[in-house]
Tab-separated table of C-alpha atoms in Angstrom:
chain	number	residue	atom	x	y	z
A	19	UNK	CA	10.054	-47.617	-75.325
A	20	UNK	CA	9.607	-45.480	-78.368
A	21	UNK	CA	12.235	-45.362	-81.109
A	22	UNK	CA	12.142	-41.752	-81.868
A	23	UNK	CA	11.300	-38.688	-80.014
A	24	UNK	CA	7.577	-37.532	-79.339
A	25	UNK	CA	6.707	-33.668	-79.933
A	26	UNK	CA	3.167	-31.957	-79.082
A	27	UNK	CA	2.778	-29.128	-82.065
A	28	UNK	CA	0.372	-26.631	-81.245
A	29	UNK	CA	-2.292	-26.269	-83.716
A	30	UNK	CA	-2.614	-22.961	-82.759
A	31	UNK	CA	0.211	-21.863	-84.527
A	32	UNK	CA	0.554	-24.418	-87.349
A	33	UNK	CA	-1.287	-25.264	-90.460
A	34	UNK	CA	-3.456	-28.677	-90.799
A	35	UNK	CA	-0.691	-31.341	-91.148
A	36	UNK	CA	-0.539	-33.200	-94.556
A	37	UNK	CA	2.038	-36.224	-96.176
A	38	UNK	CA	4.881	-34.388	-97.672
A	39	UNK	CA	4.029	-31.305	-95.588
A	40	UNK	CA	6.744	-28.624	-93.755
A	41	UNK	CA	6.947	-28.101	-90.005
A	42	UNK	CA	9.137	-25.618	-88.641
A	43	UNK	CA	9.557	-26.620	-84.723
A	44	UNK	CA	9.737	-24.062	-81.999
A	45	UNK	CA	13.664	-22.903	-80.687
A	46	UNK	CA	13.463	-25.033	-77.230
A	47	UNK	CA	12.285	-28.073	-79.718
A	48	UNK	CA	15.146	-27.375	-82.156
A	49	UNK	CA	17.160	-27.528	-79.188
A	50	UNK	CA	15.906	-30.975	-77.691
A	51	UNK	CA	16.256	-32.682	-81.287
A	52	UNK	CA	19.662	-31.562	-81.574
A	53	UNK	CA	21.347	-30.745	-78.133
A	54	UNK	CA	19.630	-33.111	-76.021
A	55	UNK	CA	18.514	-36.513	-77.970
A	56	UNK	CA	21.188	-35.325	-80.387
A	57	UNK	CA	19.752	-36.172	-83.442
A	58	UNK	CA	20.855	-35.680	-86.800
A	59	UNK	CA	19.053	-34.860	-90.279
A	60	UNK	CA	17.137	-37.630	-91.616
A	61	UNK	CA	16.292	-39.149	-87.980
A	62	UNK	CA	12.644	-40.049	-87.166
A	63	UNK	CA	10.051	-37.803	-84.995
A	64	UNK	CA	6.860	-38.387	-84.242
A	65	UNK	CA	4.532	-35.193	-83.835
A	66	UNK	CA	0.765	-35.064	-82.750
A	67	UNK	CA	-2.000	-32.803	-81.062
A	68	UNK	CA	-5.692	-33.072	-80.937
A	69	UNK	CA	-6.304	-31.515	-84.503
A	70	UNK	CA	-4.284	-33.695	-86.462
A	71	UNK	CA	-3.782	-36.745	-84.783
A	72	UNK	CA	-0.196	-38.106	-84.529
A	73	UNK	CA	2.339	-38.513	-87.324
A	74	UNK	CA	5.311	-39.954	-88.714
A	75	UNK	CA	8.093	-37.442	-89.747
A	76	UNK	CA	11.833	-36.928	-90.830
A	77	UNK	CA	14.124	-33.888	-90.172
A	78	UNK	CA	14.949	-32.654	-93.076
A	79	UNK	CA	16.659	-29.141	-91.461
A	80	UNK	CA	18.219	-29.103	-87.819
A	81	UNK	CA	20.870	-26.428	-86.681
A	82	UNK	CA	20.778	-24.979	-83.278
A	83	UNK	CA	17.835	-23.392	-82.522
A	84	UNK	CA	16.001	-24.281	-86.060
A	85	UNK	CA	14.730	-27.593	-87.002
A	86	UNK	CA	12.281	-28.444	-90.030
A	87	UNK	CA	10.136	-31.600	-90.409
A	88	UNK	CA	8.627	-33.402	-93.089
A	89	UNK	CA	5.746	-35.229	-92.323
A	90	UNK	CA	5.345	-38.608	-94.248
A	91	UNK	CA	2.534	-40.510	-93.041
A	92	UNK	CA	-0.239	-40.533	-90.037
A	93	UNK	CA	0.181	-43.000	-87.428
A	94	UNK	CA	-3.432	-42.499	-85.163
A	95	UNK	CA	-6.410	-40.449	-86.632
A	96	UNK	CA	-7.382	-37.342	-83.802
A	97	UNK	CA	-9.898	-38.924	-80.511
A	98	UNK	CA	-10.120	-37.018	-77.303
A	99	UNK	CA	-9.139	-38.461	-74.460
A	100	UNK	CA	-12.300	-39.852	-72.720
A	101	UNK	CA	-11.060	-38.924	-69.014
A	102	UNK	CA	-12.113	-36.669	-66.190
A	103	UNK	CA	-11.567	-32.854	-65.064
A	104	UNK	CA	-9.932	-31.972	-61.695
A	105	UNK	CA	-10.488	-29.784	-59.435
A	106	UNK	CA	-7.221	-28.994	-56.936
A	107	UNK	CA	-5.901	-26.685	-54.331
A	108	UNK	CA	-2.888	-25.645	-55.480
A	109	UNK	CA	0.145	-27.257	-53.224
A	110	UNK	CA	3.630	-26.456	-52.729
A	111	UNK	CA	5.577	-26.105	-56.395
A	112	UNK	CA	6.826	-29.547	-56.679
A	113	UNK	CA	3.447	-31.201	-55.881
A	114	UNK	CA	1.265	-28.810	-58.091
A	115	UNK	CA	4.039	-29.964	-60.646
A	116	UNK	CA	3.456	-33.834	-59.295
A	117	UNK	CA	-0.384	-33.031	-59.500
A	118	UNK	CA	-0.368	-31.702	-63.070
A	119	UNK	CA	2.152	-34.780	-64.632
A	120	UNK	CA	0.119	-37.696	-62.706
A	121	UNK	CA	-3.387	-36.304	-64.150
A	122	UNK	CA	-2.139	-35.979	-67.534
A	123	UNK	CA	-0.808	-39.475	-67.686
A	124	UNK	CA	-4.583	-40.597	-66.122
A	125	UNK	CA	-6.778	-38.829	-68.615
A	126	UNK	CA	-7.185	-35.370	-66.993
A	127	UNK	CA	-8.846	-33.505	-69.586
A	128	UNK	CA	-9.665	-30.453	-67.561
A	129	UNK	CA	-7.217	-28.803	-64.507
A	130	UNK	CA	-9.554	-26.052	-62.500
A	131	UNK	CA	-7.204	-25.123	-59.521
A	132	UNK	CA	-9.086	-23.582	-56.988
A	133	UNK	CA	-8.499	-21.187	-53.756
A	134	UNK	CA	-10.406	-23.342	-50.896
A	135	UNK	CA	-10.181	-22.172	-46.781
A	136	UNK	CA	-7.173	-24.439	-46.099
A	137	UNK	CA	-4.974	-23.398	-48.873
A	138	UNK	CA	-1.886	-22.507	-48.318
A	139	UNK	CA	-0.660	-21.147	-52.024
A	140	UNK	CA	-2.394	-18.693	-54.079
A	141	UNK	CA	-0.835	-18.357	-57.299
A	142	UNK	CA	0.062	-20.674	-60.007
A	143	UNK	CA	2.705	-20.374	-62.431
A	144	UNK	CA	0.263	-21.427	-65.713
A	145	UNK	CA	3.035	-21.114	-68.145
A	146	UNK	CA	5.339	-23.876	-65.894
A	147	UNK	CA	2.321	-25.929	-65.862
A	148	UNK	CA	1.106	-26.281	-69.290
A	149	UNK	CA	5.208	-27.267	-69.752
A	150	UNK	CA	5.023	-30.247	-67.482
A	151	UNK	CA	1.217	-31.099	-69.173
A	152	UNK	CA	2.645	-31.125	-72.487
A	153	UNK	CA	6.136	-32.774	-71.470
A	154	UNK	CA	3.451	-35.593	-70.053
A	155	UNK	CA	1.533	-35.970	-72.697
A	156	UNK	CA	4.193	-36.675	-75.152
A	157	UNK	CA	5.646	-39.293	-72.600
A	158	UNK	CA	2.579	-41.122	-72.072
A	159	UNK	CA	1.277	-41.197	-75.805
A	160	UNK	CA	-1.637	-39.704	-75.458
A	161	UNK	CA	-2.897	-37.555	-78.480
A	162	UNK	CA	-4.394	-33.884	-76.630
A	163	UNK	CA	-2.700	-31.684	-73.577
A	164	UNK	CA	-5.688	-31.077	-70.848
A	165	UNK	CA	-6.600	-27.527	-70.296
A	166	UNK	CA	-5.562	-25.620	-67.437
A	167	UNK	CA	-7.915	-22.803	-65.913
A	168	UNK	CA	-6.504	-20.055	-64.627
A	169	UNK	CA	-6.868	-20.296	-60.268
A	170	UNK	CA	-10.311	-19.702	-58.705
A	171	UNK	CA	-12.488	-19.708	-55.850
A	172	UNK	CA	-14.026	-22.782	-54.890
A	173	UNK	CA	-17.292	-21.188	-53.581
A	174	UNK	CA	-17.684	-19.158	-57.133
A	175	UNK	CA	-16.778	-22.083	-58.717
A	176	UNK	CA	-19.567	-24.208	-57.064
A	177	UNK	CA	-22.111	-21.650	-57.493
A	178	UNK	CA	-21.545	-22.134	-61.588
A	179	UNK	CA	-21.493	-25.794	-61.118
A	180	UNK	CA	-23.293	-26.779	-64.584
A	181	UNK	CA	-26.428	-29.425	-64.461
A	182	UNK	CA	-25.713	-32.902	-64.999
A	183	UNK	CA	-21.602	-32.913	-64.174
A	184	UNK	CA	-20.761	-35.080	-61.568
A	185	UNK	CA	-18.102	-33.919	-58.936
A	186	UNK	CA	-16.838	-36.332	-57.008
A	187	UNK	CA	-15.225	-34.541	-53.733
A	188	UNK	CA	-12.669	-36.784	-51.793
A	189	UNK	CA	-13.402	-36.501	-48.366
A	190	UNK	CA	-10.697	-37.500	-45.544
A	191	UNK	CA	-11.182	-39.598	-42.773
A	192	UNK	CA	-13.829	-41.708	-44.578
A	193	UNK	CA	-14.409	-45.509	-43.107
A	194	UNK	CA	-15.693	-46.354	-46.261
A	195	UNK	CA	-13.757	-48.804	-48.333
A	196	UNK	CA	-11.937	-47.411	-51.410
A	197	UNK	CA	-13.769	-48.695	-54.444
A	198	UNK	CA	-14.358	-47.468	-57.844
A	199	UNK	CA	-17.994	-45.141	-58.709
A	200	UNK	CA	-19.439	-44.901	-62.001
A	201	UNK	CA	-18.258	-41.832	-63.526
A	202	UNK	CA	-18.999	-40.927	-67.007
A	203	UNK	CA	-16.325	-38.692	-69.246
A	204	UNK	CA	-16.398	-34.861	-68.572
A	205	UNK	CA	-17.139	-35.725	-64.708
A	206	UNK	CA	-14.706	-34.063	-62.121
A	207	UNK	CA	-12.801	-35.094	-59.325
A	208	UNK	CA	-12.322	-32.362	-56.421
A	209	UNK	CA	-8.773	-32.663	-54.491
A	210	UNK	CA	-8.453	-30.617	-51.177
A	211	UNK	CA	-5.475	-28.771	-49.584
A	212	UNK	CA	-3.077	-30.073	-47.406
A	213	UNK	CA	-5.411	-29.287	-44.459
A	214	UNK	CA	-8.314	-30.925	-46.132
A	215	UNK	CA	-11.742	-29.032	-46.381
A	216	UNK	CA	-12.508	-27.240	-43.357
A	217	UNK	CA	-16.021	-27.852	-41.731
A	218	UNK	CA	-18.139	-25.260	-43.459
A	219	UNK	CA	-16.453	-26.813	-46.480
A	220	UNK	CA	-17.754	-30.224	-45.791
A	221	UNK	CA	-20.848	-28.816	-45.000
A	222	UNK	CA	-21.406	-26.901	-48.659
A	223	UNK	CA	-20.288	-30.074	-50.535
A	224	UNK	CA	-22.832	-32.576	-48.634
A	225	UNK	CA	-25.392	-30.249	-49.416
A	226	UNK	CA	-24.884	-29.771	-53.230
A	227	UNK	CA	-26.917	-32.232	-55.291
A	228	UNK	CA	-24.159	-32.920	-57.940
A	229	UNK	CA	-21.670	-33.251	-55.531
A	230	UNK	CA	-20.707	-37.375	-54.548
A	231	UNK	CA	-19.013	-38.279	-51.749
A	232	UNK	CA	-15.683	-40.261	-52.849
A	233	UNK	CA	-14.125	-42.636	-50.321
A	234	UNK	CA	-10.282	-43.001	-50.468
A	235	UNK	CA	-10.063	-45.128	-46.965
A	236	UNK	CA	-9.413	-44.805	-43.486
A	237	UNK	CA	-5.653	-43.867	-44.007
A	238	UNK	CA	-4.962	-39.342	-44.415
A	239	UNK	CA	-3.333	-38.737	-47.804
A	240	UNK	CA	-1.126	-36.606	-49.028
A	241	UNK	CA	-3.094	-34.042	-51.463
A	242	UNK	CA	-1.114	-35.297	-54.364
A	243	UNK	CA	-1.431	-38.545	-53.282
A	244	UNK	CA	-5.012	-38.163	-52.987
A	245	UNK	CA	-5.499	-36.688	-56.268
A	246	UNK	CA	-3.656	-39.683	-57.772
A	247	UNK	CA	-5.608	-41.949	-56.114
A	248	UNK	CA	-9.112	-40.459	-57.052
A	249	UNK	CA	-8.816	-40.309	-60.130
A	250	UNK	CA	-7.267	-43.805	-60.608
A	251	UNK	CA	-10.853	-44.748	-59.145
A	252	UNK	CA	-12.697	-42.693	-60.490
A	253	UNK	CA	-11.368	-43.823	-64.015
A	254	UNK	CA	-11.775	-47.347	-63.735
A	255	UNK	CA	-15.491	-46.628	-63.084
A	256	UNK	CA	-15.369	-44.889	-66.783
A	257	UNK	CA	-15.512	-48.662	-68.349
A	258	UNK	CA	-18.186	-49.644	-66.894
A	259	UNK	CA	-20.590	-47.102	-67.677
C-alpha cells in the first residue's frame, strides 16, 4: 500500500517537471487532497505521466479547490508501458467501465471501441472513460493512461488494419484449450459483444491474414470477462517473445 496519494498530471497542460519546481493541481484534485484523503500542507504526493516520469512532491498550498505542489525529487525515469491495444464492443455502462479499469491495470495501451452486428450500445461516454483510465492508472502504478479512440465500425476498422499488427480475435465456443500465444507489444486483442460475432463476422475474421484465432475454452464468457481473460493471455505471451 502506498504511503501517500498518487496523481496523473497531464502534460498537456503543464510544464516539464523539475526538483524545486511549482504544480498547480486541477479543482477535483485540490478537492481529493483535501476533502477526501484530507491532507494537510506539507503531506507527501506522488505525481507522474508519460513525459516526466513519476515524482516525489510536498504541498506547499491546499485550500478548497486550489492545491500547489513542489516537486523534490524523481522516483522512476518515463518507459511506456510495453502492453497490448484492445479492441471492444461497447457493453452496458458498468461493464464498459469494468472493461476500461481491468485493461488499464493489464497494460492496455490502446482502447478502439468498435460498433460490431451484435452490439447492443452505440455511444460511449469518452470523458467518463478516460476518468476511470486515469483513476486506474494511478492505482496500479503504472507511469502512462492508454488512449481511448473515439467508437467505430469494426468493418472500417478492419479494412485499415495496418501490416504487421497482430489481432488476436477471441472466438466463443472454441474446444481449444486456453493457453498463452506469442504476442509482441503494440499487438491487439479483439473482444466481441454480448452476442458474440455473428456468422458473417466469423467469417471476415478467419479470412483476414493478420487476424489469429484466440482460444478462451469451452466455457461462454461474459464480454468483460472475456476481455479480461484475453488479454491476461495474451500478455503472458509478451515475455516470451
Amino acid at each position: 500500500m502506498r504511503d501517500c496519494p498518487r496523481l496523473f498530471i497531464s502534460p498537456e497542460t503543464t510544464a516539464p517537471m523539475a526538483p524545486g519546481g511549482m504544480l498547480d493541481l486541477e479543482p477535483g484534485q485540490a478537492h481529493y487532497l483535501g476533502t477526501v484523503m484530507r491532507q494537510q500542507v506539507g503531506g507527501a504526493v506522488t505525481v507522474f505521466n508519460a513525459r516526466d516520469g513519476e515524482w516525489r512532491g510536498v504541498i506547499d498550498h491546499l485550500r478548497r479547490d486550489r492545491c500547489r505542489i513542489r516537486l523534490t525529487e524523481r522516483t522512476r525515469a518515463p518507459r511506456p508501458t510495453p502492453g497490448l491495444g484492445l479492441l471492444f464492443a461497447p457493453l452496458k455502462r458498468d461493464a464498459t467501465e469494468t472493461v476500461i479499469r481491468m485493461g488499464t491495470e493489464l497494460g492496455v495501451t490502446h482502447f478502439r471501441p468498435v460498433v460490431s452486428e451484435r452490439t447492443n450500445t452505440h455511444r460511449i461516454n469518452a470523458a467518463r472513460l478516460e476518468s476511470i483510465a486515469i483513476e486506474a492508472a494511478e492505482q496500479c502504478e503504472r507511469l502512462d493512461v492508454p488512449v481511448i479512440d473515439p467508437l467505430a465500425d469494426l468493418p472500417l476498422v478492419l479494412s485499415r488494419w495496418p501490416d504487421g499488427v497482430s489481432l488476436f480475435a477471441a472466438l466463443e465456443r472454441s474446444e481449444a484449450p486456453a493457453t498463452p500465444v506469442a504476442a509482441r507489444p503494440g499487438d491487439y486483442v479483439l473482444i466481441g459483444p454480448e452476442g458474440g460475432f455473428s456468422p458473417r463476422e466469423h467469417d471476415i475474421l478467419r479470412g483476414r491474414a493478420s487476424v489469429r484465432p484466440l482460444s478462451l475454452g469451452g466455457l461462454v464468457l461474459r464480454a468483460d470477462t472475456a476481455a479480461a481473460a484475453a488479454l491476461a493471455l495474451v500478455g503472458a505471451g509478451l515475455k516470451a517473445v
